[in-house]
Amino acid sequence: MPARYTAAIVGCGSIAHAHMDGYALVDDIDVIAIADPVAHARSQYADTYADLHLQQFDSVEQMLVTAKPDIVSVCTWHLLHPAPTIAAAKAGVQAVICEKPMAIGMGAADSMIDACQASGTKLVISHQRRFTKGWVKARELMQQGVIGQPLFVTNKVAEGLTNWGTHSIDGSRFVLGDPQPQWVMGAVERRTDRFERDTAIEDACLGLVHFEGDIQLFIQSDLMREGATAGSFQIKGTEGMMEVSESRVRLMNASSNGWLDVEIGAGEADRAIGGNTNAAQVRELLQWLQGEVEEHRGSGRQARVTVEIMMGLYESARRQHVVNFPLTEKGYPLELMIAEDGLPVEVEGRYDIRAFLSWDGVDPARYKELAAEGKGHSQIMRQIHVELEKGEG
Ligand SMILES: NC(=O)c1ccc[n+]([C@@H]2O[C@H](COP(=O)([O-])OP(=O)(O)OC[C@H]3O[C@@H](n4cnc5c(N)ncnc54)[C@H](O)[C@@H]3O)[C@@H](O)[C@H]2O)c1
């Protein structure tokens, strides 16, 4: 019997493998097509899943017209999230699962929301950690009031606010019950010409986010590597404290007798799908499509709030004052600040902290050799780029 839904993947790099793993674990979906302008990106991916006989396209538009998938995974770099999402919505696909960060700038985020609303396309942003057992348990405990009313949350991330920060801010909101932000204040340093997957990022930043209910979140990025993580945060409440990670929750309150490791048990992602959060994300999307849940927990609507917080923090640094929401700036405030000479680079030379993901100069034969050794995509790309730098490639 044919599967009920077909899916296609746009961008055949690292995270595209996680999307495939997720689809493979969910009944009723067949992945039928891929799109990527780089020929050996497509071929390494198609070879990995040779039994699926994936249709291969060098353009998203051609793929949409020919393969006509029901669901599209957008696995391209951040600045390339809106275009394929909008193209898929215009082609009338039922759903898009787009990678994080949703978009760089509110105008870009809104263009995705608007296009999906116009076509009735369900939009999910891959904040898949919302399905980890630690975060799910922590949200339940917060709802039960085990540490009273939340007051203050701390996040420590690295590798750019828009990269890891999107997960930690989204996760903090999820555990707190998705409160709406009211204002932010941020500070940014950018003395080197730093990029991440082609997006200009800061060298370091910190920010304070004020939510409804007088809950505040403090985030620091790239100031201290020790303990920096996209998946963990601490919450102080009126009656206690909680430390949350994807796999563990520790709690201290009047009855815990010091720090207590909370029994977490099997999370939603563990049931039938081996703890795979991408599969849990797809499963909930099918429930959303079939009207079994009101909204996906990782909807575009929720992810837009995280974009607004991050862009608000940059805008606050740009304006040098508190920024109240809704954020009116539609562009990318960090880039605007750079263009306005607000962040002069002191050490010349553009660099990208994910440069090893580039297909430029990658020899398909060398890729195949390393893949045959059982190495994963990122590991292969890192090794090839080290070899290219040493002149061995
Ligand atoms: N949710 C998570 O935990 C998580 C983890 C890793 C990466 N990501 C996100 O996934 C996205 C992709 O990151 P990655 O590490 O997989 O990158 P990658 O470089 O490994 O893969 C990107 C692929 O997109 C292709 N591409 C470029 N332009 C294209 C176009 N116009 N149409 C189709 N394909 C195109 C590239 O050729 C490349 O193969 C990023 O936004 C990143 O933030 C999310």
Tab-separated table of C-alpha atoms and ligand atoms in Angstrom:
chain	number	residue	atom	x	y	z
A	1	MET	CA	0.000	0.000	0.000
A	2	PRO	CA	1.504	3.411	-0.893
A	3	ALA	CA	2.397	5.735	1.964
A	4	ARG	CA	-0.084	8.443	2.742
A	5	TYR	CA	2.390	11.288	2.360
A	6	THR	CA	5.434	11.933	0.212
A	7	ALA	CA	8.337	14.113	1.333
A	8	ALA	CA	11.242	15.855	-0.357
A	9	ILE	CA	14.441	17.278	1.083
A	10	VAL	CA	15.992	20.585	0.014
A	11	GLY	CA	19.720	20.829	0.781
A	12	CYS	CA	21.649	17.552	1.014
A	13	GLY	CA	24.153	18.376	3.785
A	14	SER	CA	24.547	17.449	7.448
A	15	ILE	CA	21.104	18.049	8.880
A	16	ALA	CA	19.374	16.503	5.868
A	17	HIS	CA	20.529	13.125	7.212
A	18	ALA	CA	18.739	13.793	10.519
A	19	HIS	CA	15.565	14.630	8.590
A	20	MET	CA	15.825	11.383	6.641
A	21	ASP	CA	16.348	9.416	9.888
A	22	GLY	CA	13.215	11.056	11.274
A	23	TYR	CA	11.054	10.298	8.235
A	24	ALA	CA	12.316	6.711	8.129
A	25	LEU	CA	10.968	6.053	11.621
A	26	VAL	CA	7.452	7.319	10.937
A	27	ASP	CA	4.863	5.188	9.146
A	28	ASP	CA	2.960	6.632	6.245
A	29	ILE	CA	5.734	8.786	4.743
A	30	ASP	CA	7.951	8.049	1.761
A	31	VAL	CA	10.849	10.373	0.961
A	32	ILE	CA	10.842	10.569	-2.823
A	33	ALA	CA	13.006	13.491	-3.925
A	34	ILE	CA	15.940	15.755	-3.128
A	35	ALA	CA	17.101	19.132	-4.424
A	36	ASP	CA	20.583	20.642	-4.206
A	37	PRO	CA	22.489	22.703	-6.779
A	38	VAL	CA	25.731	20.850	-5.990
A	39	ALA	CA	25.892	17.639	-8.021
A	40	HIS	CA	28.083	15.676	-5.598
A	41	ALA	CA	25.993	16.818	-2.623
A	42	ARG	CA	23.033	15.164	-4.349
A	43	SER	CA	24.910	12.060	-5.364
A	44	GLN	CA	26.492	11.363	-1.943
A	45	TYR	CA	23.054	11.727	-0.392
A	46	ALA	CA	21.264	9.588	-2.973
A	47	ASP	CA	23.989	6.908	-2.643
A	48	THR	CA	23.519	6.815	1.128
A	49	TYR	CA	19.822	5.993	0.666
A	50	ALA	CA	20.176	4.083	-2.604
A	51	ASP	CA	17.250	1.767	-1.817
A	52	LEU	CA	14.872	4.776	-1.922
A	53	HIS	CA	15.725	5.617	-5.567
A	54	LEU	CA	15.386	9.325	-4.799
A	55	GLN	CA	14.533	11.659	-7.675
A	56	GLN	CA	17.317	14.242	-7.891
A	57	PHE	CA	16.934	17.898	-8.861
A	58	ASP	CA	19.294	20.827	-9.050
A	59	SER	CA	16.537	23.335	-8.311
A	60	VAL	CA	13.781	23.495	-5.735
A	61	GLU	CA	11.284	24.811	-8.283
A	62	GLN	CA	11.892	21.893	-10.672
A	63	MET	CA	11.597	19.434	-7.811
A	64	LEU	CA	8.271	20.925	-6.689
A	65	VAL	CA	6.785	20.797	-10.175
A	66	THR	CA	7.987	17.299	-11.033
A	67	ALA	CA	7.984	15.340	-7.769
A	68	LYS	CA	4.959	17.139	-6.235
A	69	PRO	CA	5.780	16.205	-2.610
A	70	ASP	CA	3.245	16.659	0.198
A	71	ILE	CA	5.904	17.682	2.725
A	72	VAL	CA	9.166	19.558	2.149
A	73	SER	CA	12.155	19.652	4.500
A	74	VAL	CA	14.209	22.821	4.119
A	75	CYS	CA	17.761	21.941	5.151
A	76	THR	CA	19.697	24.840	3.613
A	77	TRP	CA	21.659	27.547	5.425
A	78	HIS	CA	19.785	30.212	7.393
A	79	LEU	CA	19.641	32.876	4.673
A	80	LEU	CA	18.225	30.263	2.317
A	81	HIS	CA	15.286	29.292	4.538
A	82	PRO	CA	12.667	31.732	3.205
A	83	ALA	CA	13.035	31.132	-0.571
A	84	PRO	CA	12.432	27.336	-0.626
A	85	THR	CA	9.738	27.632	2.059
A	86	ILE	CA	7.867	30.251	0.044
A	87	ALA	CA	8.331	28.286	-3.194
A	88	ALA	CA	6.955	25.168	-1.505
A	89	ALA	CA	3.982	27.089	-0.099
A	90	LYS	CA	3.248	28.611	-3.510
A	91	ALA	CA	3.401	25.124	-5.041
A	92	GLY	CA	0.692	24.145	-2.558
A	93	VAL	CA	2.589	21.590	-0.433
A	94	GLN	CA	0.757	20.556	2.717
A	95	ALA	CA	3.629	21.179	5.112
A	96	VAL	CA	7.174	22.480	5.396
A	97	ILE	CA	9.664	21.513	8.079
A	98	CYS	CA	12.283	24.246	7.901
A	99	GLU	CA	15.537	24.218	9.818
A	100	LYS	CA	16.441	26.653	12.582
A	101	PRO	CA	17.046	29.531	12.908
A	102	MET	CA	13.747	30.190	11.168
A	103	ALA	CA	15.063	33.327	9.474
A	104	ILE	CA	17.507	36.191	9.828
A	105	GLY	CA	15.309	39.263	10.260
A	106	MET	CA	11.628	39.769	10.923
A	107	GLY	CA	10.857	40.583	7.298
A	108	ALA	CA	12.244	37.196	6.264
A	109	ALA	CA	10.351	35.365	9.044
A	110	ASP	CA	7.095	37.113	8.157
A	111	SER	CA	7.484	36.333	4.464
A	112	MET	CA	7.522	32.624	5.377
A	113	ILE	CA	4.527	32.901	7.710
A	114	ASP	CA	2.539	34.929	5.170
A	115	ALA	CA	3.234	32.571	2.265
A	116	CYS	CA	2.272	29.521	4.340
A	117	GLN	CA	-0.855	31.206	5.650
A	118	ALA	CA	-1.937	32.145	2.121
A	119	SER	CA	-1.615	28.560	0.864
A	120	GLY	CA	-2.752	26.783	4.038
A	121	THR	CA	0.694	25.143	4.349
A	122	LYS	CA	1.555	24.014	7.873
A	123	LEU	CA	4.939	25.458	8.847
A	124	VAL	CA	7.156	23.736	11.419
A	125	ILE	CA	10.581	25.053	12.395
A	126	SER	CA	13.017	22.380	13.464
A	127	HIS	CA	13.358	23.245	17.125
A	128	GLN	CA	13.223	19.494	17.566
A	129	ARG	CA	14.645	19.614	21.095
A	130	ARG	CA	11.100	20.471	22.232
A	131	PHE	CA	10.642	16.684	22.076
A	132	THR	CA	13.555	15.784	24.356
A	133	LYS	CA	12.518	14.064	27.530
A	134	GLY	CA	14.333	16.568	29.748
A	135	TRP	CA	12.569	19.602	28.289
A	136	VAL	CA	9.175	17.867	28.220
A	137	LYS	CA	9.518	16.801	31.868
A	138	ALA	CA	10.693	20.263	32.922
A	139	ARG	CA	7.665	21.875	31.228
A	140	GLU	CA	5.342	19.489	33.112
A	141	LEU	CA	7.075	20.284	36.415
A	142	MET	CA	6.842	24.028	35.802
A	143	GLN	CA	3.120	23.651	35.081
A	144	GLN	CA	2.779	21.806	38.398
A	145	GLY	CA	4.493	24.740	40.117
A	146	VAL	CA	7.283	22.691	41.754
A	147	ILE	CA	9.500	25.779	41.955
A	148	GLY	CA	6.621	28.247	42.282
A	149	GLN	CA	6.414	31.130	39.847
A	150	PRO	CA	9.395	31.362	37.463
A	151	LEU	CA	11.478	34.496	37.962
A	152	PHE	CA	14.787	34.199	36.147
A	153	VAL	CA	16.305	31.920	33.497
A	154	THR	CA	19.954	31.765	32.467
A	155	ASN	CA	21.291	30.589	29.090
A	156	LYS	CA	24.961	30.237	28.149
A	157	VAL	CA	25.600	29.506	24.470
A	158	ALA	CA	28.392	29.767	21.889
A	159	GLU	CA	28.949	29.741	18.119
A	160	GLY	CA	26.631	32.705	17.526
A	161	LEU	CA	23.350	33.807	19.025
A	162	THR	CA	21.357	32.813	15.956
A	163	ASN	CA	22.867	29.340	15.908
A	164	TRP	CA	22.830	27.920	19.450
A	165	GLY	CA	20.817	30.769	20.966
A	166	THR	CA	17.792	29.915	18.858
A	167	HIS	CA	17.611	26.514	20.580
A	168	SER	CA	18.204	27.742	24.128
A	169	ILE	CA	15.765	30.665	23.856
A	170	ASP	CA	13.159	28.448	22.218
A	171	GLY	CA	13.713	25.761	24.888
A	172	SER	CA	13.464	28.232	27.746
A	173	ARG	CA	10.156	29.518	26.360
A	174	PHE	CA	8.892	25.962	25.867
A	175	VAL	CA	9.649	24.968	29.469
A	176	LEU	CA	8.126	28.213	30.783
A	177	GLY	CA	4.896	27.574	28.834
A	178	ASP	CA	5.758	29.790	25.834
A	179	PRO	CA	5.386	33.258	27.408
A	180	GLN	CA	5.425	36.318	25.137
A	181	PRO	CA	8.419	38.682	25.367
A	182	GLN	CA	7.705	42.329	26.164
A	183	TRP	CA	11.097	44.032	25.907
A	184	VAL	CA	14.782	43.246	25.542
A	185	MET	CA	18.123	44.914	26.065
A	186	GLY	CA	21.268	43.625	24.373
A	187	ALA	CA	24.971	44.294	23.923
A	188	VAL	CA	27.160	43.049	21.077
A	189	GLU	CA	30.887	42.901	20.324
A	190	ARG	CA	32.190	42.229	16.785
A	191	ARG	CA	35.854	43.046	16.399
A	192	THR	CA	36.505	40.254	13.894
A	193	ASP	CA	34.693	39.673	10.593
A	194	ARG	CA	32.885	36.580	11.869
A	195	PHE	CA	30.275	34.574	9.969
A	196	GLU	CA	28.406	31.344	10.603
A	197	ARG	CA	27.022	29.494	7.571
A	198	ASP	CA	27.302	32.719	5.568
A	199	THR	CA	25.425	34.827	8.137
A	200	ALA	CA	27.313	37.669	9.812
A	201	ILE	CA	27.477	36.976	13.542
A	202	GLU	CA	28.934	38.704	16.578
A	203	ASP	CA	32.107	37.764	18.452
A	204	ALA	CA	30.127	37.898	21.685
A	205	CYS	CA	26.865	39.182	23.039
A	206	LEU	CA	24.636	39.256	26.061
A	207	GLY	CA	21.010	40.063	26.497
A	208	LEU	CA	18.156	40.423	28.908
A	209	VAL	CA	14.682	39.369	27.797
A	210	HIS	CA	11.621	40.416	29.784
A	211	PHE	CA	8.535	38.213	29.372
A	212	GLU	CA	4.937	38.640	30.433
A	213	GLY	CA	4.491	37.582	34.059
A	214	ASP	CA	7.734	39.413	34.949
A	215	ILE	CA	9.889	36.431	33.976
A	216	GLN	CA	13.358	37.398	32.798
A	217	LEU	CA	15.886	35.485	30.721
A	218	PHE	CA	19.565	36.302	30.658
A	219	ILE	CA	21.586	34.993	27.717
A	220	GLN	CA	25.314	35.190	27.129
A	221	SER	CA	26.875	33.986	23.891
A	222	ASP	CA	30.534	33.321	23.118
A	223	LEU	CA	31.751	34.990	26.305
A	224	MET	CA	32.698	31.770	28.082
A	225	ARG	CA	32.968	28.415	26.341
A	226	GLU	CA	33.019	26.401	29.580
A	227	GLY	CA	29.487	25.170	30.219
A	228	ALA	CA	28.083	26.749	27.043
A	229	THR	CA	25.353	24.581	25.538
A	230	ALA	CA	22.385	24.935	23.219
A	231	GLY	CA	20.322	22.518	25.256
A	232	SER	CA	20.622	23.457	28.933
A	233	PHE	CA	19.471	26.292	31.162
A	234	GLN	CA	18.699	27.104	34.779
A	235	ILE	CA	15.437	28.468	36.159
A	236	LYS	CA	15.005	30.233	39.491
A	237	GLY	CA	11.481	30.403	40.843
A	238	THR	CA	9.748	31.813	43.918
A	239	GLU	CA	9.926	28.388	45.615
A	240	GLY	CA	13.056	26.748	44.245
A	241	MET	CA	15.414	26.177	41.327
A	242	MET	CA	15.619	23.820	38.386
A	243	GLU	CA	18.451	22.802	36.052
A	244	VAL	CA	17.202	21.583	32.695
A	245	SER	CA	19.000	19.714	29.942
A	246	GLU	CA	17.715	17.530	27.132
A	247	SER	CA	18.215	14.348	29.140
A	248	ARG	CA	18.234	15.462	32.772
A	249	VAL	CA	16.276	17.647	35.193
A	250	ARG	CA	17.606	18.597	38.646
A	251	LEU	CA	15.385	20.282	41.143
A	252	MET	CA	15.804	22.018	44.482
A	253	ASN	CA	12.807	23.054	46.543
A	254	ALA	CA	11.572	22.840	50.129
A	255	SER	CA	10.907	19.084	49.873
A	256	SER	CA	13.800	17.946	47.665
A	257	ASN	CA	16.390	17.596	50.442
A	258	GLY	CA	19.111	19.320	48.388
A	259	TRP	CA	19.469	18.832	44.618
A	260	LEU	CA	17.193	16.050	43.378
A	261	ASP	CA	17.659	14.239	40.068
A	262	VAL	CA	14.097	13.959	38.803
A	263	GLU	CA	12.977	10.600	37.448
A	264	ILE	CA	12.320	11.305	33.782
A	265	GLY	CA	11.367	7.938	32.319
A	266	ALA	CA	10.714	7.414	28.636
A	267	GLY	CA	9.915	10.669	26.865
A	268	GLU	CA	7.588	11.097	23.927
A	269	ALA	CA	10.462	10.666	21.517
A	270	ASP	CA	11.350	7.321	23.112
A	271	ARG	CA	8.097	5.607	22.417
A	272	ALA	CA	8.447	3.507	19.238
A	273	ILE	CA	10.960	5.857	17.626
A	274	GLY	CA	14.084	5.225	19.681
A	275	GLY	CA	14.425	8.698	21.166
A	276	ASN	CA	14.652	10.290	17.733
A	277	THR	CA	13.432	13.864	18.115
A	278	ASN	CA	13.238	14.440	14.349
A	279	ALA	CA	10.829	11.519	14.098
A	280	ALA	CA	8.786	12.887	17.011
A	281	GLN	CA	8.647	16.218	15.198
A	282	VAL	CA	7.376	14.547	12.009
A	283	ARG	CA	4.866	12.465	13.939
A	284	GLU	CA	3.365	15.555	15.528
A	285	LEU	CA	3.248	17.232	12.120
A	286	LEU	CA	1.112	14.372	10.807
A	287	GLN	CA	-1.167	14.810	13.827
A	288	TRP	CA	-1.418	18.498	12.987
A	289	LEU	CA	-2.202	17.761	9.337
A	290	GLN	CA	-4.895	15.311	10.416
A	291	GLY	CA	-6.428	17.742	12.907
A	292	GLU	CA	-5.462	15.662	15.939
A	293	VAL	CA	-3.541	18.510	17.589
A	294	GLU	CA	-4.434	22.171	17.452
A	295	GLU	CA	-0.928	23.301	16.577
A	296	HIS	CA	2.534	21.753	16.316
A	297	ARG	CA	4.651	22.678	19.327
A	298	GLY	CA	7.403	23.857	16.952
A	299	SER	CA	5.140	25.894	14.681
A	300	GLY	CA	6.354	28.854	12.672
A	301	ARG	CA	4.274	31.023	15.011
A	302	GLN	CA	6.349	29.926	18.005
A	303	ALA	CA	9.688	30.122	16.163
A	304	ARG	CA	8.871	33.656	15.008
A	305	VAL	CA	8.933	34.723	18.669
A	306	THR	CA	12.478	33.391	19.025
A	307	VAL	CA	13.549	35.287	15.886
A	308	GLU	CA	11.968	38.438	17.311
A	309	ILE	CA	13.899	38.038	20.585
A	310	MET	CA	17.244	37.543	18.807
A	311	MET	CA	16.667	40.376	16.350
A	312	GLY	CA	15.423	42.559	19.218
A	313	LEU	CA	18.668	41.980	21.123
A	314	TYR	CA	20.726	43.069	18.103
A	315	GLU	CA	18.429	46.043	17.525
A	316	SER	CA	18.837	47.089	21.146
A	317	ALA	CA	22.630	47.026	20.743
A	318	ARG	CA	22.222	49.040	17.541
A	319	ARG	CA	19.934	51.639	19.125
A	320	GLN	CA	21.680	51.527	22.517
A	321	HIS	CA	18.403	51.366	24.370
A	322	VAL	CA	15.675	48.995	25.502
A	323	VAL	CA	13.600	47.664	22.601
A	324	ASN	CA	9.893	47.153	23.223
A	325	PHE	CA	7.910	44.557	21.293
A	326	PRO	CA	6.557	44.166	18.699
A	327	LEU	CA	9.868	44.760	16.956
A	328	THR	CA	9.399	47.170	14.062
A	329	GLU	CA	12.794	46.665	12.368
A	330	LYS	CA	12.305	44.169	9.540
A	331	GLY	CA	15.951	43.807	8.445
A	332	TYR	CA	18.905	42.127	10.173
A	333	PRO	CA	19.965	44.655	12.805
A	334	LEU	CA	23.480	43.217	13.167
A	335	GLU	CA	24.105	43.603	9.437
A	336	LEU	CA	22.591	47.111	9.526
A	337	MET	CA	24.905	48.013	12.395
A	338	ILE	CA	27.899	46.715	10.416
A	339	ALA	CA	26.822	48.716	7.342
A	340	GLU	CA	26.422	51.835	9.505
A	341	ASP	CA	30.009	51.374	10.811
A	342	GLY	CA	28.622	50.754	14.258
A	343	LEU	CA	30.818	47.683	14.685
A	344	PRO	CA	34.194	48.408	13.066
A	345	VAL	CA	36.293	45.286	12.516
A	346	GLU	CA	39.703	45.513	14.185
A	347	VAL	CA	41.119	42.270	12.821
A	348	GLU	CA	40.674	42.199	9.032
A	349	GLY	CA	39.730	39.004	7.232
A	350	ARG	CA	36.311	37.449	6.819
A	351	TYR	CA	36.027	33.925	8.200
A	352	ASP	CA	33.171	31.451	8.668
A	353	ILE	CA	33.088	29.150	11.685
A	354	ARG	CA	31.282	26.539	9.537
A	355	ALA	CA	33.598	26.892	6.524
A	356	PHE	CA	34.221	23.141	6.616
A	357	LEU	CA	30.662	22.564	5.330
A	358	SER	CA	31.473	24.157	1.960
A	359	TRP	CA	31.473	21.840	-1.057
A	360	ASP	CA	34.108	24.010	-2.794
A	361	GLY	CA	37.130	21.882	-3.636
A	362	VAL	CA	35.667	18.669	-2.221
A	363	ASP	CA	36.714	15.674	-4.311
A	364	PRO	CA	33.747	13.274	-4.665
A	365	ALA	CA	36.122	10.268	-4.783
A	366	ARG	CA	37.745	11.266	-1.462
A	367	TYR	CA	34.254	11.794	0.013
A	368	LYS	CA	33.274	8.267	-1.044
A	369	GLU	CA	36.441	6.780	0.462
A	370	LEU	CA	35.753	8.368	3.839
A	371	ALA	CA	32.048	7.476	3.691
A	372	ALA	CA	33.041	3.855	3.063
A	373	GLU	CA	34.965	4.005	6.379
A	374	GLY	CA	31.610	4.690	8.055
A	375	LYS	CA	32.257	8.366	8.855
A	376	GLY	CA	29.316	10.791	9.082
A	377	HIS	CA	28.869	13.796	6.783
A	378	SER	CA	30.267	16.515	9.098
A	379	GLN	CA	33.255	14.379	10.072
A	380	ILE	CA	34.033	13.735	6.393
A	381	MET	CA	33.749	17.419	5.485
A	382	ARG	CA	35.961	18.485	8.396
A	383	GLN	CA	38.632	15.961	7.402
A	384	ILE	CA	38.545	16.909	3.712
A	385	HIS	CA	38.859	20.606	4.527
A	386	VAL	CA	41.831	19.947	6.825
A	387	GLU	CA	43.441	17.982	3.986
A	388	LEU	CA	42.686	20.801	1.507
A	389	GLU	CA	44.259	23.353	3.845
A	390	LYS	CA	47.387	21.254	4.172
A	391	GLY	CA	47.504	20.943	0.382
A	392	GLU	CA	46.858	17.193	0.510
A	393	GLY	CA	43.480	17.381	-1.212
B	1	LIG	N1	18.028	21.585	14.310
B	1	LIG	C1	19.296	21.352	14.580
B	1	LIG	O1	19.653	20.866	15.650
B	1	LIG	C2	20.331	21.672	13.529
B	1	LIG	C3	21.594	21.070	13.544
B	1	LIG	C4	22.480	21.364	12.506
B	1	LIG	C5	22.132	22.276	11.511
B	1	LIG	N2	20.911	22.881	11.559
B	1	LIG	C6	20.514	23.869	10.539
B	1	LIG	O2	20.394	23.238	9.291
B	1	LIG	C7	20.715	24.166	8.254
B	1	LIG	C8	21.708	23.483	7.305
B	1	LIG	O3	22.905	23.234	8.019
B	1	LIG	P1	23.872	22.041	7.596
B	1	LIG	O4	24.885	21.935	8.667
B	1	LIG	O5	23.081	20.831	7.250
B	1	LIG	O6	24.534	22.653	6.268
B	1	LIG	P2	25.272	21.893	5.091
B	1	LIG	O7	26.215	22.861	4.475
B	1	LIG	O8	25.832	20.599	5.570
B	1	LIG	O9	24.097	21.571	4.042
B	1	LIG	C9	23.442	22.555	3.294
B	1	LIG	C10	23.189	22.028	1.890
B	1	LIG	O10	22.347	22.970	1.214
B	1	LIG	C11	22.760	22.990	-0.145
B	1	LIG	N3	22.252	24.165	-0.842
B	1	LIG	C12	22.842	25.386	-0.980
B	1	LIG	N4	22.043	26.193	-1.695
B	1	LIG	C13	20.928	25.490	-2.015
B	1	LIG	C14	19.746	25.783	-2.733
B	1	LIG	N5	19.546	26.973	-3.268
B	1	LIG	N6	18.820	24.801	-2.876
B	1	LIG	C15	19.017	23.588	-2.333
B	1	LIG	N7	20.127	23.247	-1.619
B	1	LIG	C16	21.064	24.201	-1.463
B	1	LIG	C17	24.266	22.917	-0.066
B	1	LIG	O11	24.836	22.511	-1.309
B	1	LIG	C18	24.451	21.881	1.039
B	1	LIG	O12	24.542	20.567	0.497
B	1	LIG	C19	21.266	25.418	8.935
B	1	LIG	O13	20.297	26.438	8.927
B	1	LIG	C20	21.540	24.960	10.360
B	1	LIG	O14	21.347	25.977	11.329
B	1	LIG	C21	20.019	22.582	12.531
